[in-house]
mmCIF file of C-alpha atoms and ligand atoms in Angstrom:
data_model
loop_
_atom_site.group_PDB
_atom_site.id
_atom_site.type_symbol
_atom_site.label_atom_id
_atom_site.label_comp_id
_atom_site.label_asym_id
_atom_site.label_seq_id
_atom_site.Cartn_x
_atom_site.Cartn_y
_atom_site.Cartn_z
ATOM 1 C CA UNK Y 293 66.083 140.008 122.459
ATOM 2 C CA UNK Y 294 63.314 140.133 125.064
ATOM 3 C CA UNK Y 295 63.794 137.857 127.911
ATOM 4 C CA UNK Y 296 61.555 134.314 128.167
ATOM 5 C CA UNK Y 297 59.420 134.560 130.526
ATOM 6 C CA UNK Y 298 58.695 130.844 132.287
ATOM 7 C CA UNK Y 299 56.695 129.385 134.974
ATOM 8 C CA UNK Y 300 57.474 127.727 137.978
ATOM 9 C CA UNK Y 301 54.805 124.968 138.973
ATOM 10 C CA UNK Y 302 55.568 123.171 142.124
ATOM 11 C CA UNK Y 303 53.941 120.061 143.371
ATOM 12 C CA UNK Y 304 56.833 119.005 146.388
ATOM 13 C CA UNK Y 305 59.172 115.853 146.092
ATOM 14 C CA UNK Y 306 62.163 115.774 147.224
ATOM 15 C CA UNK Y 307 63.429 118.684 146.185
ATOM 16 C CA UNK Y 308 61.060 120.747 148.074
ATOM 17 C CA UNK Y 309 61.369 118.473 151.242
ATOM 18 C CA UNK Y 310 62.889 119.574 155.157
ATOM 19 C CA UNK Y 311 63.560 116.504 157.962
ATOM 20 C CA UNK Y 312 60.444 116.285 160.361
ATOM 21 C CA UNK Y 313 59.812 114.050 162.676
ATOM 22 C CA UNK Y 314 58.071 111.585 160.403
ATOM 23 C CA UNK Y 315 60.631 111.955 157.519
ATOM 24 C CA UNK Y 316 61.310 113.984 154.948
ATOM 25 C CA UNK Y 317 58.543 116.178 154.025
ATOM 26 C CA UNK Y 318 57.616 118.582 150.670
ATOM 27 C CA UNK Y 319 57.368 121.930 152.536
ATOM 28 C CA UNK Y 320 59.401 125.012 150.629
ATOM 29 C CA UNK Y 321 57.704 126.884 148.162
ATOM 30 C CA UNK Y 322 58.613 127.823 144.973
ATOM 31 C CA UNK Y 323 59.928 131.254 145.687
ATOM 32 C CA UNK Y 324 62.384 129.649 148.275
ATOM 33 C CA UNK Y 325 63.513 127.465 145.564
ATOM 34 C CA UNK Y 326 63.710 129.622 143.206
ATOM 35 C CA UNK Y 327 65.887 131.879 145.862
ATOM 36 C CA UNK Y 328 68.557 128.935 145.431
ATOM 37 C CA UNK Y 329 69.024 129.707 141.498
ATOM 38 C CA UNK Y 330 70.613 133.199 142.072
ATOM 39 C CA UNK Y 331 70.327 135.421 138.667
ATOM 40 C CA UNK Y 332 68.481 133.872 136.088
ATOM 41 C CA UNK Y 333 68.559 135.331 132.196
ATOM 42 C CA UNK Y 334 64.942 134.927 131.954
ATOM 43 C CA UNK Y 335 61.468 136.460 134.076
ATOM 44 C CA UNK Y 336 60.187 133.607 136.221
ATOM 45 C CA UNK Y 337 56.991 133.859 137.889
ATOM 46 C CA UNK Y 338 56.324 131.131 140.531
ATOM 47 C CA UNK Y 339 52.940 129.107 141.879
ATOM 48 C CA UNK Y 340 52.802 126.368 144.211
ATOM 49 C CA UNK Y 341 49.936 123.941 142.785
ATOM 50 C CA UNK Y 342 50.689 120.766 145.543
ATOM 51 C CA UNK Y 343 52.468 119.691 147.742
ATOM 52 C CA UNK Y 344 53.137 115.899 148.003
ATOM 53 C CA UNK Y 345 55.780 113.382 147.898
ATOM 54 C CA UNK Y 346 55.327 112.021 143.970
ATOM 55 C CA UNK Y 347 54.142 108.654 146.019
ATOM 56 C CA UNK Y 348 50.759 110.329 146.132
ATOM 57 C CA UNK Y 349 50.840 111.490 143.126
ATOM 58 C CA UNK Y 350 47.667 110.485 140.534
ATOM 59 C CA UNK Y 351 45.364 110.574 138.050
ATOM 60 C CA UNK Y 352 43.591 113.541 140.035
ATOM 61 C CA UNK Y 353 46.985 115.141 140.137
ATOM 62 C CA UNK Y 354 47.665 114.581 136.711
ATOM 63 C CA UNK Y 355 44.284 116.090 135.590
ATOM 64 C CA UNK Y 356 44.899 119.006 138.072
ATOM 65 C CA UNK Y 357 48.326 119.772 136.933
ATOM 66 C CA UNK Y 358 47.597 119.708 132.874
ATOM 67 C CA UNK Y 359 44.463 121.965 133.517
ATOM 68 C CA UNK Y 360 47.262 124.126 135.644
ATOM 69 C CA UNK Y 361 49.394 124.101 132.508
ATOM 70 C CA UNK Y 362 47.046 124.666 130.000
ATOM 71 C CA UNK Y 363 45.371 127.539 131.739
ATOM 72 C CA UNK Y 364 49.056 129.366 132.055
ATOM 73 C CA UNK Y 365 50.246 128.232 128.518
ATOM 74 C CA UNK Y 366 49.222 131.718 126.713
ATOM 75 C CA UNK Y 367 51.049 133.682 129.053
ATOM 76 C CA UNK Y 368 54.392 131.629 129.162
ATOM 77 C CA UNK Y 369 56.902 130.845 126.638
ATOM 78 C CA UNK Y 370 57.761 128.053 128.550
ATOM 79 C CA UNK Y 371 57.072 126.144 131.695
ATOM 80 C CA UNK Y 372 58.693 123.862 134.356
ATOM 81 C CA UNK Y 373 57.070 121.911 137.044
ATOM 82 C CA UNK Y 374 59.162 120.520 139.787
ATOM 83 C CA UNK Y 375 58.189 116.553 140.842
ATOM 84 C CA UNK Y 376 59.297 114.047 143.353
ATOM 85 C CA UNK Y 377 61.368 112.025 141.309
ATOM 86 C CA UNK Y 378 59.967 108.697 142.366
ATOM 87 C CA UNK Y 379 56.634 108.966 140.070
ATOM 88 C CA UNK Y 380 57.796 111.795 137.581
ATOM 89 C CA UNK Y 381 58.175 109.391 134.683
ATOM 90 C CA UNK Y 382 54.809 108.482 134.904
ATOM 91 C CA UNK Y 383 53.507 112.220 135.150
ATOM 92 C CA UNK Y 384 55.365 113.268 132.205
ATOM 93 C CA UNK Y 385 54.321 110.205 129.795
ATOM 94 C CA UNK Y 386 50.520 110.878 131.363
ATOM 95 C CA UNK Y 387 51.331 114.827 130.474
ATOM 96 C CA UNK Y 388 52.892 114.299 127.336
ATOM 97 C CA UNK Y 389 49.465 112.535 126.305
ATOM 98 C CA UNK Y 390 46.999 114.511 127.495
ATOM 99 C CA UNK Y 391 48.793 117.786 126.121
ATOM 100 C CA UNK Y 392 49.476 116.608 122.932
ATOM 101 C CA UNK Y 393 51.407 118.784 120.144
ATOM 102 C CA UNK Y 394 50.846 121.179 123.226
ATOM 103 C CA UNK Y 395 52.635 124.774 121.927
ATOM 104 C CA UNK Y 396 55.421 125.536 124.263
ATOM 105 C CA UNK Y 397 58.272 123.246 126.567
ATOM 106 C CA UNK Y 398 57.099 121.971 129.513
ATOM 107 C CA UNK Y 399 59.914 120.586 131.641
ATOM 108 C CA UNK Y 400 59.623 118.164 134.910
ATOM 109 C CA UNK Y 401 62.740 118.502 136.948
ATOM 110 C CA UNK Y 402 63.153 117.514 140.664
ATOM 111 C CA UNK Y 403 66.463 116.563 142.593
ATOM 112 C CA UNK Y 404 67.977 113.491 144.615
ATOM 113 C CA UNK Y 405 68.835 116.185 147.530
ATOM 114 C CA UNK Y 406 66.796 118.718 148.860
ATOM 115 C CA UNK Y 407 67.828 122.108 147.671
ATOM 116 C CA UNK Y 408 68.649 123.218 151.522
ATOM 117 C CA UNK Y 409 71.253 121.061 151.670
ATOM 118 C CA UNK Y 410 74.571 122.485 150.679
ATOM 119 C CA UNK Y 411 75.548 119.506 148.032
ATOM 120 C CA UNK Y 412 72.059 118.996 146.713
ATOM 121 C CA UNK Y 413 71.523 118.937 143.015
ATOM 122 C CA UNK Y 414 68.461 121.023 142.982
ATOM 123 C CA UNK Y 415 69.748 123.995 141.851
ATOM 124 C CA UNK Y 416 71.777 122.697 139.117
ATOM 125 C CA UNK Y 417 68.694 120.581 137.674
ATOM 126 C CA UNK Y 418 66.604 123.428 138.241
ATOM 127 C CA UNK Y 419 68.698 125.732 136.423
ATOM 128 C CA UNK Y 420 68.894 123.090 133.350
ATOM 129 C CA UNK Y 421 65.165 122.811 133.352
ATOM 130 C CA UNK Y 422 64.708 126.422 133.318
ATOM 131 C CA UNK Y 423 66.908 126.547 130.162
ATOM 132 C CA UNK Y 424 65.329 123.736 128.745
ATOM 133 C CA UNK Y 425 61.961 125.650 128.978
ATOM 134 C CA UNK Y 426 63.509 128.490 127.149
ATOM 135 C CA UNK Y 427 65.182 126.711 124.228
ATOM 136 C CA UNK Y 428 63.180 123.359 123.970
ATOM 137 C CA UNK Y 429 60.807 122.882 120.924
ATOM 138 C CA UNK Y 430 57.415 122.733 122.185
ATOM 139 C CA UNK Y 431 56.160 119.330 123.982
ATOM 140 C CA UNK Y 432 57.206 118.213 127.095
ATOM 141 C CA UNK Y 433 60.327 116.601 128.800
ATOM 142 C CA UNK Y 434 62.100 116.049 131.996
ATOM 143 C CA UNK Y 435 65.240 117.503 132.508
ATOM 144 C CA UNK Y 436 68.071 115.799 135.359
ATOM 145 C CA UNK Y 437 71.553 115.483 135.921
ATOM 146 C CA UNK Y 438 72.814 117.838 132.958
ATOM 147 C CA UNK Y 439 70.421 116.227 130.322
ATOM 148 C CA UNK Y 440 66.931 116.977 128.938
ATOM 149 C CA UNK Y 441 64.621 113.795 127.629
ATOM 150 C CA UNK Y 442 61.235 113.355 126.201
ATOM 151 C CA UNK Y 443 58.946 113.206 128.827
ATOM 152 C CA UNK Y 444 57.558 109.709 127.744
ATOM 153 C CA UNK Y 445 60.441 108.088 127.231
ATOM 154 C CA UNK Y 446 62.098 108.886 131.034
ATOM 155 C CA UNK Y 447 62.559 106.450 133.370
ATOM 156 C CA UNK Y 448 63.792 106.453 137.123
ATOM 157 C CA UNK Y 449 66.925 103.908 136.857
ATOM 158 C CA UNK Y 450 68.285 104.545 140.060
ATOM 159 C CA UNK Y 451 67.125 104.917 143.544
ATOM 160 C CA UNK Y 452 69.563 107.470 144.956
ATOM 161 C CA UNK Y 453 72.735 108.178 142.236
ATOM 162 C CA UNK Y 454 72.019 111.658 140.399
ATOM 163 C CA UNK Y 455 72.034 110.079 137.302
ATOM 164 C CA UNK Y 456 68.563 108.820 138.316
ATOM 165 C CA UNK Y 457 66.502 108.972 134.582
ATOM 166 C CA UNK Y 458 67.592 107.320 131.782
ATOM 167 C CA UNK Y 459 66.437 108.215 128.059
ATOM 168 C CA UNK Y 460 64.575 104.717 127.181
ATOM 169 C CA UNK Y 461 65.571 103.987 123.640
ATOM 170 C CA UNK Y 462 65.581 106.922 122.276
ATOM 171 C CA UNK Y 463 68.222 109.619 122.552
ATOM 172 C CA UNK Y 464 68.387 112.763 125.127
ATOM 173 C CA UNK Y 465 66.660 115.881 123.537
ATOM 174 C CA UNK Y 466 69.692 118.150 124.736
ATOM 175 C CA UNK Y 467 72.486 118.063 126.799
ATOM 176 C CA UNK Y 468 74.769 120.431 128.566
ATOM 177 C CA UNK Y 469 78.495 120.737 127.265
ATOM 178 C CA UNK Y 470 81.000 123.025 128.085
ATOM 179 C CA UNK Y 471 79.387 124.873 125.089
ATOM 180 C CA UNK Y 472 76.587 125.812 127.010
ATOM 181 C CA UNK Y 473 73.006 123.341 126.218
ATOM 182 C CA UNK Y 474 73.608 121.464 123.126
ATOM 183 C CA UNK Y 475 70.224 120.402 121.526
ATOM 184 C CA UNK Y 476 69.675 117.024 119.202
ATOM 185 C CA UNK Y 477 67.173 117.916 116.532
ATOM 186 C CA UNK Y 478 63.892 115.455 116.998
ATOM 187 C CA UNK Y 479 61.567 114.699 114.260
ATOM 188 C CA UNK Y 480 57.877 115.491 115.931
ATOM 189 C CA UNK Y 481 55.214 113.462 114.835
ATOM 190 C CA UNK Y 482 52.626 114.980 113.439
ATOM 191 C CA UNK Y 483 49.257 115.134 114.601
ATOM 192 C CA UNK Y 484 46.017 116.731 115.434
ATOM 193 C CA UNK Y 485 46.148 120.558 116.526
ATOM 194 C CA UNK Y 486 46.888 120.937 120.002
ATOM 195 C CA UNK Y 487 43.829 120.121 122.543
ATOM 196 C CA UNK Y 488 43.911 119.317 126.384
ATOM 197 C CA UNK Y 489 42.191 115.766 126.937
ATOM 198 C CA UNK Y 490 42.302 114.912 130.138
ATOM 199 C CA UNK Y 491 39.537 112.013 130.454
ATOM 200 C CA UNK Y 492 41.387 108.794 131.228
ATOM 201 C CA UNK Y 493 40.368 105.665 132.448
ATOM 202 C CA UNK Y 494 41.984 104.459 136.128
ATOM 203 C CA UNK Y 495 41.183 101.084 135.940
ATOM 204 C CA UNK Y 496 43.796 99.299 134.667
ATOM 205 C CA UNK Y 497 46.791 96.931 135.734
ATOM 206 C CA UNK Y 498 50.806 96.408 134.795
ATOM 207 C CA UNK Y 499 51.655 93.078 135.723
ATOM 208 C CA UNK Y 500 55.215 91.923 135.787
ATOM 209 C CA UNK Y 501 55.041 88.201 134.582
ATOM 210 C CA UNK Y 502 57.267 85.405 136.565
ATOM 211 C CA UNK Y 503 57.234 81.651 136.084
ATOM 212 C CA UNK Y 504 54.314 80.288 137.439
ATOM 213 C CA UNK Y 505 52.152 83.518 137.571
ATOM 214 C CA UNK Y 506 48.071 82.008 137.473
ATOM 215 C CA UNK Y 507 46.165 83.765 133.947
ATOM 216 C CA UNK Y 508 43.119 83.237 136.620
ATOM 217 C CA UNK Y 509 44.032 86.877 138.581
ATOM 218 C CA UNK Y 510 44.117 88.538 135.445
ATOM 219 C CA UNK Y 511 40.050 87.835 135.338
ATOM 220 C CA UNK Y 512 39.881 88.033 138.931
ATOM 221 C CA UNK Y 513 40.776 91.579 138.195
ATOM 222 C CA UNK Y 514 38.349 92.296 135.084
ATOM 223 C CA UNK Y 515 35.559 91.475 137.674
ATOM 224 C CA UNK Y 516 37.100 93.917 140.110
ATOM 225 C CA UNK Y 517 36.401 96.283 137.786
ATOM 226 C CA UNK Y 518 39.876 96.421 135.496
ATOM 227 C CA UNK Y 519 39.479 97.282 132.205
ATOM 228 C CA UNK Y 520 43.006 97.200 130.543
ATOM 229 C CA UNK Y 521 46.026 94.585 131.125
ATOM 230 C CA UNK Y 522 49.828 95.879 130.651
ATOM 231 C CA UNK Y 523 51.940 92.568 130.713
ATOM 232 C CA UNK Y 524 55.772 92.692 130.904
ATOM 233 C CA UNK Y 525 56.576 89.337 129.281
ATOM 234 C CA UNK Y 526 60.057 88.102 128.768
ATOM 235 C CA UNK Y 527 62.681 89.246 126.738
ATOM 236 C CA UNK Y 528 61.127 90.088 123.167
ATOM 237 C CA UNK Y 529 58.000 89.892 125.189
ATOM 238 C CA UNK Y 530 56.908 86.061 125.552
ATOM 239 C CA UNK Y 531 54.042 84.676 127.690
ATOM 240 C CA UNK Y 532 53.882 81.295 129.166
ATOM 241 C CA UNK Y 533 51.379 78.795 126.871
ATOM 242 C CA UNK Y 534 51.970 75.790 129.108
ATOM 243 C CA UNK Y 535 50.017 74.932 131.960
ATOM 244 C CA UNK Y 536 49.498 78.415 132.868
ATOM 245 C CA UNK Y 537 48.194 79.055 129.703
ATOM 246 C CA UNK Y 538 49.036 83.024 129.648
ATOM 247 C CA UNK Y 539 48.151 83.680 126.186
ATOM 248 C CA UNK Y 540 44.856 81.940 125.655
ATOM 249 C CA UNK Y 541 44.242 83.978 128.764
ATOM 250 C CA UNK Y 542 45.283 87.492 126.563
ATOM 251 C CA UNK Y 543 42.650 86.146 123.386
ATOM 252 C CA UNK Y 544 39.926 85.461 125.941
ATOM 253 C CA UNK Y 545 40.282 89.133 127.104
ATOM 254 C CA UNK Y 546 40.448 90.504 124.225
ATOM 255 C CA UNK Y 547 36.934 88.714 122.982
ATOM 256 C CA UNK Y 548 35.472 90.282 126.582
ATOM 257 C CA UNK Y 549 36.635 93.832 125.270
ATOM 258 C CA UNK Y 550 39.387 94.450 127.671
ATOM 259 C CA UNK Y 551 42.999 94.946 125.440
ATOM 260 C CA UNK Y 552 45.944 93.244 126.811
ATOM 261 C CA UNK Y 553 49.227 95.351 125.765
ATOM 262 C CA UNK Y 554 52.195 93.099 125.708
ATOM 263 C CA UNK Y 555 55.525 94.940 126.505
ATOM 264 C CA UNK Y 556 59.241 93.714 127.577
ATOM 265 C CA UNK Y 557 60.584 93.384 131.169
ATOM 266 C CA UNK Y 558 63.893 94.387 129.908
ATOM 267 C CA UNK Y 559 64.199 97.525 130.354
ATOM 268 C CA UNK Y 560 65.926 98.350 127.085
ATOM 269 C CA UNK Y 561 65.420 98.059 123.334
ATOM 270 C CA UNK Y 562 62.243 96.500 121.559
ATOM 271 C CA UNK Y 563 59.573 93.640 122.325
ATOM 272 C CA UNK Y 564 58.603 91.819 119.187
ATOM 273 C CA UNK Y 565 55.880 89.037 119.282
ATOM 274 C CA UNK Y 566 56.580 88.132 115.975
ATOM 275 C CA UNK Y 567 59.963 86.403 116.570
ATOM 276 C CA UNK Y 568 59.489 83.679 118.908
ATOM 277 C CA UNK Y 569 56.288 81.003 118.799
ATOM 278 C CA UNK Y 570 55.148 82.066 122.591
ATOM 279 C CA UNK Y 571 54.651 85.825 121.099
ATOM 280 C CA UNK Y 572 53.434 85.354 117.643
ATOM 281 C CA UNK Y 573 50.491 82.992 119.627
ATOM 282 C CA UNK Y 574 49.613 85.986 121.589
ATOM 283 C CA UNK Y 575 49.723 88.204 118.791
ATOM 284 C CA UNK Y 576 47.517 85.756 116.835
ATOM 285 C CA UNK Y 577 44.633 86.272 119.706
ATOM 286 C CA UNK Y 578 45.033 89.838 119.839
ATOM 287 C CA UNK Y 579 47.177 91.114 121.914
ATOM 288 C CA UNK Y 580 48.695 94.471 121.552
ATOM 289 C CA UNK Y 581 52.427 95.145 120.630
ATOM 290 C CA UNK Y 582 54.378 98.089 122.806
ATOM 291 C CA UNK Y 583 56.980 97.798 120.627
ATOM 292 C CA UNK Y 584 59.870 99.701 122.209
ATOM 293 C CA UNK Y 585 57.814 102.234 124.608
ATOM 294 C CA UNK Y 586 58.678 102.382 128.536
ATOM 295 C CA UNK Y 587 56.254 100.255 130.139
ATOM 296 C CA UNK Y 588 55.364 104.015 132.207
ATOM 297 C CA UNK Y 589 54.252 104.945 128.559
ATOM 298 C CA UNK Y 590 52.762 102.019 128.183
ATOM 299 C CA UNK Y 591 49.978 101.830 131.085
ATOM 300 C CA UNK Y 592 49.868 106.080 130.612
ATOM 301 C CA UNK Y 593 48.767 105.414 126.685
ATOM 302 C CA UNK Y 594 46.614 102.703 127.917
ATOM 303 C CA UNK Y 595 44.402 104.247 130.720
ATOM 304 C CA UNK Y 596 44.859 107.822 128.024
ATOM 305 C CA UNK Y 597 43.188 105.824 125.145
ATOM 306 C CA UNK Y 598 40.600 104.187 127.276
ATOM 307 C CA UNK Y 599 39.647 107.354 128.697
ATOM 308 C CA UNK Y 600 38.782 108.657 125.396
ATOM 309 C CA UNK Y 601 36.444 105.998 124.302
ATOM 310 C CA UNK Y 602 38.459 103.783 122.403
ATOM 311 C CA UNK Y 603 37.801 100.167 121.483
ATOM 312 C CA UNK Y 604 40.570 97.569 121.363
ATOM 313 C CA UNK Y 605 40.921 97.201 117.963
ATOM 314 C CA UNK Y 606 41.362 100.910 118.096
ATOM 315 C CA UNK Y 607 43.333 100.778 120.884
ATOM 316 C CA UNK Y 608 45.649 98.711 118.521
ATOM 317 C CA UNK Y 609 45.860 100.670 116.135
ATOM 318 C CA UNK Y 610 47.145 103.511 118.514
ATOM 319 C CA UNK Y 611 49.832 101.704 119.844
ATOM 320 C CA UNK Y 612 51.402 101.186 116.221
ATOM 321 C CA UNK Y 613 50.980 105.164 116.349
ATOM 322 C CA UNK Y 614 53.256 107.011 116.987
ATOM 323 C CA UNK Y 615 51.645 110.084 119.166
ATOM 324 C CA UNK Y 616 54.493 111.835 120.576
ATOM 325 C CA UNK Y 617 57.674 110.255 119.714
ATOM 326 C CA UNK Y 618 56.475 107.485 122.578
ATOM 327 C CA UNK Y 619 57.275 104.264 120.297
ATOM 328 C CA UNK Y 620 59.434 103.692 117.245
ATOM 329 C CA UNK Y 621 56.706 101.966 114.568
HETATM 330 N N1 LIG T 1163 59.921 110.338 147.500
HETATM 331 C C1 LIG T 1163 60.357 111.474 146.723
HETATM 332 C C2 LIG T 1163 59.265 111.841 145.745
HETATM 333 O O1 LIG T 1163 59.112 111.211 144.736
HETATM 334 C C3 LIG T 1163 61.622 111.158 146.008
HETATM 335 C C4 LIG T 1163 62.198 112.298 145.208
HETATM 336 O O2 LIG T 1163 61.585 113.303 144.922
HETATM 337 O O3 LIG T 1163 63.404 112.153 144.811
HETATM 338 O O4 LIG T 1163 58.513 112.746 146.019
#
């Protein structure tokens, strides 16, 4: 069987970081890091598209890395982009929605540990991403710590442990066993063929509710120019309707044209508005259910629909859609 032949995109992070005198630093290239991996069964080829901490990674990164990736799709059977850790959730929810039904794995990977120091876990995640590129179905993930997830349903857990990502409710896409990498079929939803869309609107905000939050800052923010509200309610994903009336605050939004998604602050399992009276009154003016999607995919799918026009009642619809196994309808 002819060997896969993958990509390496890097864009720094940790993994690609020395000591300097300001801190650590994304310096090494790809072909150092790719020096660390000894044989491989596959034919890599290696480019270097940034070089940043994931802090500073953005929506011009984003764009700029997709464009990378679907430029170098037709020559790849598979591709894997190494990412500081800190922000790569957000980059592969982001990716997996602007490369939608996109025709070959793309796996994010990056490490705890730079890979120049002798116990780092660069290699080994590196290694597991490069596999994951080769066997994945198409679409896109992020690979870490011996186990492969979708893309938009990673989140960073923990701060410095290597089992930093966790699979948000929804299972890992593969794992590695003594039998090698053992893959868990996935249903893929079904949609359009593939097409880069990029366009996004910035503008938006993910606020993390607390008892005695003021509705007035969310407009303070529409006339700063936001035009899309994330709010992390509590628990099933309740708002406040006393006093600080937090839900009359949502339906006046959503008259002005700017949708309000309502997602949980927990980080696992469901929100459902329709349980409790503080979220069936929000649902009743409007606001939009996230249902059981990481509150990364949540403000990606947000500022992704925006950006391609959308209104909020279709805007609502799309979050009851699922586009890339994101949310469980
Ligand atoms: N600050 C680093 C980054 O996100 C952390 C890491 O890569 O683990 O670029």
């Amino acid at each position: 069987m002819a060997r896969k032949r993958l990509l390496l995109l890097t864009t720094g992070g940790t993994i690609a970081s020395v000591v300097s005198d300001t801190g650590l630093v994304p310096r090494t290239k790809g072909e150092a890091l790719l020096a660390q991996l000894g044989t491989l069964p596959y034919d890599v080829a290696v480019k270097d598209i940034l070089q940043l901490d994931s802090s500073n990674i953005q929506p011009e990164e984003w764009q700029l890395i997709a464009q990378e990736i679907d430029a170098q799709r037709g020559h790849y059977d598979g591709i894997v982009l190494s990412h500081g850790t800190d922000t790569m959730a957000y980059t592969a929810s982001m990716l997996s929605f602007m490369l939608q039904q996109i025709d070959l794995p793309v796996v994010l990977t990056g490490s705890q540990v730079p890979i120049n120091v002798v116990l780092s876990d660069a290699a080994e995640n590196l290694r597991l991403a490069f596999a994951g590129a080769a066997n994945c179905p198409p679409g896109v993930y992020l690979a870490f710590n011996r186990r492969i997830f979708l893309g938009c349903r990673s989140v960073k857990v923990r701060t410095t442990n290597f089992n930093a990502f966790e699979s948000v409710n929804a299972d890992p896409v593969a794992e590695v066993t003594s039998d090698g990498l053992v893959r868990h079929e996935l249903p893929r939803p079904v949609g359009k063929p593939y097409q880069m869309r990029t366009k996004i609107e910035t503008h938006i905000s993910l606020i993390k509710l607390f008892p005695g939050f003021d509705p007035d800052l969310l407009f303070a923010m529409v006339q700063n120019g936001c035009r899309g509200i994330v709010i992390e309610g509590y628990g099933l994903g309740g708002m406040t309707s006393v006093r600080r009336n937090m839900i009359a605050a949502t339906g006046k939004l959503i008259r002005m044209g700017i949708p309000v998604v309502a997602c949980s602050q927990c980080l696992y399992e469901r929100s459902d508005l329709t349980k409790y009276e503080v979220g069936r009154l929000a649902l009743l003016e409007g606001a939009i259910s996230a249902h059981d999607m990481t509150s990364e995919s949540a403000v990606t799918k947000l500022m992704w629909a925006l950006g391609q026009g959308l209104d909020v009642a279709q805007i609502s619809k799309l979050f009851a859609t699922n586009l890339v196994g994101e949310v469980t309808c």
